[in-house]
Coordinates of C-alpha atoms in Angstrom, one line a residue:
S892 CA -4.6 11.8 24.0
T893 CA -2.5 12.4 26.8
G894 CA -4.3 9.9 29.4
K895 CA -2.3 8.1 32.1
I896 CA -0.3 5.1 30.9
N897 CA -1.7 1.9 32.6
N898 CA -0.6 -1.1 30.3
V899 CA 2.9 -1.0 29.0
T900 CA 3.9 -3.8 26.9
R901 CA 7.4 -4.5 25.8
F902 CA 8.2 -6.7 22.6
H903 CA 11.1 -7.6 20.6
G904 CA 12.5 -4.1 18.9
G905 CA 10.4 -1.9 20.6
V906 CA 7.6 -1.1 23.6
S907 CA 4.1 -0.6 23.1
F908 CA 1.8 2.0 25.3
F909 CA -2.2 0.4 25.2
G910 CA -4.1 3.3 24.4
W911 CA -1.1 5.5 22.7
D912 CA -1.7 5.8 18.7
A913 CA 0.9 4.2 16.6
V914 CA 2.5 7.6 15.4
V915 CA 3.3 8.3 19.3
Q916 CA 4.2 4.3 19.8
Q917 CA 6.6 4.8 16.5
Q918 CA 8.2 8.2 17.8
F919 CA 9.0 6.3 21.3
N920 CA 10.7 3.5 19.8
Q921 CA 12.5 5.6 17.3
I922 CA 14.3 7.5 20.6
R923 CA 15.3 4.1 22.4
R924 CA 17.0 2.8 19.0
Q925 CA 19.3 5.3 18.4
P926 CA 22.4 4.5 19.8
S927 CA 22.9 6.6 22.8
N928 CA 26.7 5.1 24.0
P929 CA 29.7 7.9 22.5
R930 CA 31.7 5.0 23.2
N931 CA 29.9 2.5 20.8
T932 CA 30.0 4.8 17.7
R933 CA 32.8 4.8 15.1
F934 CA 33.0 8.4 14.5
S935 CA 32.4 10.9 17.0
H936 CA 30.4 13.0 14.4
N937 CA 28.1 10.1 14.1
S938 CA 27.9 10.0 17.8
S939 CA 26.9 14.0 17.9
T940 CA 24.2 13.4 15.3
S941 CA 22.7 10.6 16.9
R942 CA 22.4 12.4 20.0
A943 CA 20.9 15.6 18.1
Q944 CA 18.7 13.2 16.5
Q945 CA 17.6 11.5 20.0
I946 CA 16.8 14.8 21.3
E947 CA 14.7 15.9 18.6
R948 CA 12.7 13.0 18.5
W949 CA 12.0 13.4 22.3
K950 CA 10.9 16.8 21.8
T951 CA 8.8 15.5 18.8
L952 CA 7.2 13.0 20.8
L953 CA 6.1 15.8 23.4
Q954 CA 5.2 18.3 21.1
G955 CA 3.0 15.8 19.9
L956 CA 1.7 14.6 23.1
F957 CA 0.7 18.0 24.7
S958 CA 1.2 20.7 21.9
P959 CA 2.6 23.1 24.4
L960 CA 3.1 26.6 23.0
G961 CA 7.0 26.7 23.9
L962 CA 9.5 23.9 24.6
S963 CA 12.8 24.6 25.7
E964 CA 16.0 23.2 27.4
N965 CA 16.6 24.0 30.9
E966 CA 19.2 22.9 33.7
N967 CA 16.6 21.3 36.4
D968 CA 18.4 18.7 38.3
R969 CA 15.0 17.0 39.3
I970 CA 14.5 13.4 38.9
A971 CA 10.7 13.6 38.5
P972 CA 8.4 15.8 36.2
R973 CA 6.7 18.8 38.3
L974 CA 3.8 20.8 37.5
E975 CA 4.9 24.7 38.0
N976 CA 3.3 28.4 37.9
E977 CA -0.2 26.2 38.9
G978 CA -0.2 24.2 35.6
R979 CA 0.7 26.8 33.0
A980 CA 4.3 24.7 33.1
L981 CA 5.4 21.1 33.1
S982 CA 9.0 20.5 33.9
V983 CA 10.5 17.1 32.3
P984 CA 13.7 15.8 33.6
A985 CA 17.0 14.9 32.0
I986 CA 17.3 11.1 30.9
D987 CA 20.3 10.2 30.6
R988 CA 21.8 11.8 27.7
L989 CA 18.8 13.5 26.7
P990 CA 18.3 17.2 28.1
A991 CA 15.9 18.7 30.8
L992 CA 13.0 20.3 29.3
R993 CA 10.3 22.9 29.9
L994 CA 6.7 22.7 28.2
E995 CA 4.8 25.8 28.8
W996 CA 0.7 26.2 27.9
K997 CA -0.7 23.0 27.1
S998 CA -3.0 22.5 23.7
N999 CA -1.8 25.8 22.2
G1000 CA -2.4 27.5 25.1
R1001 CA -5.9 26.7 25.4
R1002 CA -5.6 24.6 28.8
L1003 CA -3.3 24.0 31.7
F1004 CA -1.4 20.9 32.3
S1005 CA -2.8 18.4 35.3
V1006 CA -1.7 15.8 37.6
R1007 CA -2.7 13.4 34.8
D1008 CA -0.5 14.4 32.1
M1009 CA 2.5 14.9 34.9
E1010 CA 1.9 11.3 35.4
T1011 CA 2.1 10.4 31.6
V1012 CA 5.3 12.2 31.5
S1013 CA 6.5 10.3 34.4
S1014 CA 5.7 7.0 33.0
L1015 CA 7.0 7.7 29.8
T1016 CA 10.5 8.9 31.2
R1017 CA 10.4 5.8 33.6
V1018 CA 10.2 3.6 30.7
L1019 CA 12.3 5.6 28.1
R1020 CA 15.2 5.8 31.1
H1021 CA 15.3 1.9 31.4
S1022 CA 15.2 1.2 27.3
L1023 CA 18.2 3.5 27.2
R1024 CA 20.1 2.2 29.7
S1025 CA 19.2 -1.5 28.8
R1026 CA 20.3 -0.4 24.6
D1027 CA 23.8 0.9 26.4
A1028 CA 23.9 -2.2 28.0
F1029 CA 23.4 -4.1 24.7
E1030 CA 26.0 -2.0 22.7
D1031 CA 28.8 -2.5 25.5
G1032 CA 28.1 -6.4 25.1
V1033 CA 28.4 -6.0 21.5
L1034 CA 31.7 -3.9 21.3
K1035 CA 33.5 -6.2 23.8
E1036 CA 32.4 -9.1 22.0
R1037 CA 33.8 -7.9 18.3
T1038 CA 37.2 -6.8 20.2
R1039 CA 37.2 -10.1 21.7
I1040 CA 36.8 -11.7 18.2
A1041 CA 39.2 -9.4 16.3
R1042 CA 41.9 -10.3 19.2
D1043 CA 41.6 -13.9 19.0
M1044 CA 41.5 -13.8 15.0
H1045 CA 44.8 -11.8 15.1
D1046 CA 46.6 -13.8 17.8
N1047 CA 45.2 -17.5 16.7
I1048 CA 44.3 -17.8 13.2
G1049 CA 47.3 -15.6 11.9
I1050 CA 49.6 -18.2 12.4
Q1051 CA 47.8 -21.1 11.2
L1052 CA 47.4 -19.3 7.7
L1053 CA 51.1 -18.3 7.7
G1054 CA 52.0 -21.8 7.9
A1055 CA 49.5 -22.9 5.2
L1056 CA 51.1 -20.0 3.2
H1057 CA 54.6 -21.6 3.5
A1058 CA 53.7 -25.2 3.7
R1059 CA 55.3 -27.2 0.6
D1060 CA 53.0 -29.7 0.1
I1061 CA 49.4 -29.4 -0.9
P1062 CA 48.1 -31.9 2.0
R1063 CA 49.7 -29.9 4.6
K1064 CA 48.5 -26.9 3.5
D1065 CA 44.6 -27.8 3.4
A1066 CA 45.2 -29.3 6.5
L1067 CA 46.4 -26.1 8.2
V1068 CA 43.6 -24.3 6.2
R1069 CA 41.2 -26.5 7.9
E1070 CA 42.5 -26.2 11.4
A1071 CA 42.4 -22.4 10.7
L1072 CA 38.8 -22.3 9.7
S1073 CA 38.1 -24.9 13.1
D1074 CA 39.5 -22.4 15.0
L1075 CA 37.8 -19.5 13.5
R1076 CA 34.6 -21.3 14.4
D1077 CA 35.5 -21.6 18.0
I1078 CA 36.4 -18.2 18.3
V1079 CA 33.4 -17.1 16.9
A1080 CA 31.2 -19.5 19.5
N1081 CA 33.4 -18.4 22.2
S1082 CA 34.0 -22.1 23.0
A1083 CA 36.9 -24.2 24.7
D1084 CA 37.4 -27.4 25.9
P1085 CA 37.9 -26.9 29.8
D1086 CA 38.8 -30.5 30.3
K1087 CA 41.8 -30.8 28.1
P1088 CA 44.8 -31.3 29.7
L1089 CA 47.7 -28.2 29.5
S1090 CA 50.4 -30.8 28.2
E1091 CA 47.9 -31.6 25.2
T1092 CA 47.8 -27.7 24.4
I1093 CA 51.4 -27.8 24.9
V1094 CA 51.9 -30.6 22.5
E1095 CA 50.2 -29.2 19.7
L1096 CA 51.3 -25.6 19.9
R1097 CA 55.0 -27.3 19.7
L1098 CA 53.9 -29.4 16.6
E1099 CA 52.3 -26.3 14.9
I1100 CA 55.3 -24.0 15.6
S1101 CA 57.6 -26.5 14.9
E1102 CA 56.3 -26.9 11.3
L1103 CA 56.2 -23.4 10.3
L1104 CA 59.6 -22.6 11.4
A1105 CA 60.9 -25.8 9.4
T1106 CA 59.5 -24.1 6.3
C1107 CA 61.2 -21.2 6.8
D1108 CA 64.8 -22.6 7.8
I1109 CA 64.3 -21.5 11.4
A1110 CA 65.5 -23.8 14.0
L1111 CA 63.5 -24.7 17.1
D1112 CA 65.0 -25.1 20.8
W1113 CA 61.8 -26.2 23.0
R1114 CA 62.1 -26.9 26.5
L1115 CA 59.7 -28.1 28.8
D1116 CA 59.5 -28.7 32.5
E1117 CA 56.2 -29.7 34.1
T1118 CA 54.8 -30.7 37.2
V1119 CA 51.2 -30.0 36.7
T1120 CA 48.6 -32.1 35.3
Q1121 CA 45.1 -30.8 36.1
P1122 CA 43.5 -28.9 33.0
P1123 CA 44.1 -25.2 33.7
P1124 CA 41.1 -22.8 33.1
P1125 CA 40.3 -22.4 29.6
Q1126 CA 41.5 -18.6 29.4
V1127 CA 45.0 -19.5 30.4
S1128 CA 45.6 -22.2 27.1
Q1129 CA 44.0 -19.3 25.3
T1130 CA 46.7 -17.0 26.4
L1131 CA 49.4 -19.6 26.3
R1132 CA 48.6 -20.4 22.5
A1133 CA 48.3 -16.6 21.9
V1134 CA 51.7 -15.8 23.5
L1135 CA 53.6 -18.6 21.6
R1136 CA 51.7 -18.1 18.1
E1137 CA 52.2 -14.3 18.1
A1138 CA 56.2 -14.8 19.1
A1139 CA 56.6 -17.4 16.6
S1140 CA 54.6 -15.3 13.8
N1141 CA 56.7 -12.3 14.8
V1142 CA 60.0 -14.4 14.2
V1143 CA 59.0 -15.5 10.9
R1144 CA 57.9 -12.2 9.7
H1145 CA 60.0 -9.7 11.1
S1146 CA 63.6 -11.0 12.6
D1147 CA 65.5 -12.5 10.1
A1148 CA 66.2 -15.1 12.7
T1149 CA 67.7 -18.5 12.4
N1150 CA 67.1 -19.9 15.8
L1151 CA 64.2 -19.8 18.4
R1152 CA 63.9 -20.8 21.8
I1153 CA 61.3 -21.5 24.0
A1154 CA 61.5 -22.8 27.5
I1155 CA 58.0 -23.6 29.5
T1156 CA 58.0 -24.1 33.1
H1157 CA 54.9 -24.5 35.1
D1158 CA 53.5 -25.5 38.5
S1159 CA 50.5 -25.0 40.3
V1160 CA 51.2 -21.4 40.6
A1161 CA 51.6 -20.4 37.3
L1162 CA 53.3 -20.9 33.7
R1163 CA 56.4 -19.1 33.3
I1164 CA 57.4 -18.2 29.6
I1165 CA 60.9 -17.7 28.1
I1166 CA 60.7 -16.6 24.1
E1167 CA 64.4 -16.0 22.6
D1168 CA 65.3 -15.2 18.8
N1169 CA 68.9 -14.3 17.5
G1170 CA 67.1 -12.2 15.0
R1171 CA 67.6 -8.2 14.5
G1172 CA 65.5 -7.4 17.1
F1173 CA 63.1 -4.7 17.4
D1174 CA 62.3 -0.9 17.5
S1175 CA 60.3 0.0 21.0
E1176 CA 58.1 2.4 19.3
T1177 CA 57.0 -0.5 17.1
V1178 CA 56.2 -2.6 20.1
K1179 CA 54.3 -0.1 21.5
S1180 CA 52.0 0.7 18.9
G1181 CA 52.0 -3.0 17.5
N1182 CA 48.5 -4.4 17.6
G1183 CA 49.4 -8.2 18.3
L1184 CA 51.9 -7.3 21.4
R1185 CA 49.3 -5.0 22.9
N1186 CA 46.8 -7.6 22.2
L1187 CA 48.7 -10.0 24.3
A1188 CA 49.7 -7.5 27.2
E1189 CA 45.9 -7.2 27.3
R1190 CA 45.0 -10.6 27.6
V1191 CA 48.0 -11.4 30.1
E1192 CA 47.3 -8.5 32.6
T1193 CA 43.4 -9.4 32.7
L1194 CA 44.7 -12.2 34.2
N1195 CA 47.0 -10.6 36.5
G1196 CA 49.9 -12.4 34.6
S1197 CA 53.2 -10.0 33.5
L1198 CA 54.5 -10.0 29.8
E1199 CA 58.1 -8.2 29.0
F1200 CA 59.8 -7.7 25.7
T1201 CA 63.7 -6.6 25.7
R1202 CA 66.5 -6.8 23.7
R1203 CA 69.3 -9.4 24.2
Q1204 CA 72.3 -8.5 25.7
P1205 CA 75.4 -7.9 23.2
P1206 CA 76.9 -9.9 21.9
E1207 CA 73.9 -11.7 21.9
T1208 CA 71.2 -10.5 19.0
G1209 CA 67.5 -10.7 18.8
I1210 CA 64.7 -10.4 21.5
L1211 CA 64.1 -11.9 24.9
I1212 CA 60.1 -12.2 26.1
R1213 CA 59.1 -13.1 29.7
C1214 CA 55.8 -14.1 30.3
I1215 CA 54.1 -15.1 33.9
I1216 CA 50.5 -16.7 33.4
P1217 CA 49.1 -17.7 36.9
I1218 CA 47.4 -20.9 36.8
N1219 CA 44.1 -19.8 38.4
P1220 CA 44.1 -16.5 37.8
I1221 CA 41.8 -13.7 39.8
P1222 CA 40.9 -11.9 36.9
N1223 CA 41.8 -8.1 36.8
H1224 CA 38.4 -6.6 36.4
D1225 CA 39.8 -3.0 35.6
E1226 CA 41.6 -4.3 32.8
A1227 CA 38.6 -6.9 31.4
L1228 CA 36.2 -3.8 31.5

């Protein structure tokens, strides 16, 4: 039947139109479930296949509703369905990534399209457009959350597992693994203690990093000058952890250094961090392509901070990292998105 849609019910996983048979409802929900955002598919071929399937299902649904003699794609730029040629044709607007269509000669040429048919298609396109955009928003949220979890795992869990790997005694090894599991749960839950003082976070980081370096015979020179007492926003503490953990992890794995110097100064405006080692330095192309350092740059830039990596000037060897993290950052929305 092509009766006017008077009632629409949305339920988890689908949309139900009263007065429509189960086949039509199933076809509609297959269209809206198909991933419609090409940025959220892993391979471009899959993206093309998904879009082609959406288009084919949309045509199949209209074919089943109206049985037109002709159904073709066209280039109309209308935003609403329209009767044409005194009802011999019905023009269907494009819906996001679904193309505009033209239906000709209803019921295999036995009937003309009516105002009621146009209203049916209008209701259908309106709900479908809303459903596809809601699906896109959901997929974008999933992609951002996956990216956040992957970044936090790389920046925060790696150094703890590395410390456990190098720990000489079993109780300490077990404790580091338990801490890593606890942090992993926090990452998945996206939880952070907003009332935790910055000084406490820094003390924990110093203990964690010093223990890791000690197992690898790397001396730590830790300098701290603090004048701020209020807890910073959680993202500031998270970024500080990520910067120090990634730097220490890289020194252990790649630098062949015997000394690491970390100097932190902070006031009510910003955290300023200088990290130096006496290792073999780095290749500039490696820094540009590495996931860890790229993740750090994205984190800091999101908070409108800055992060620089340079070689130390001869006769010194190793790398020099300068980082500034605003204490009360105004998020860089372009970077965050």
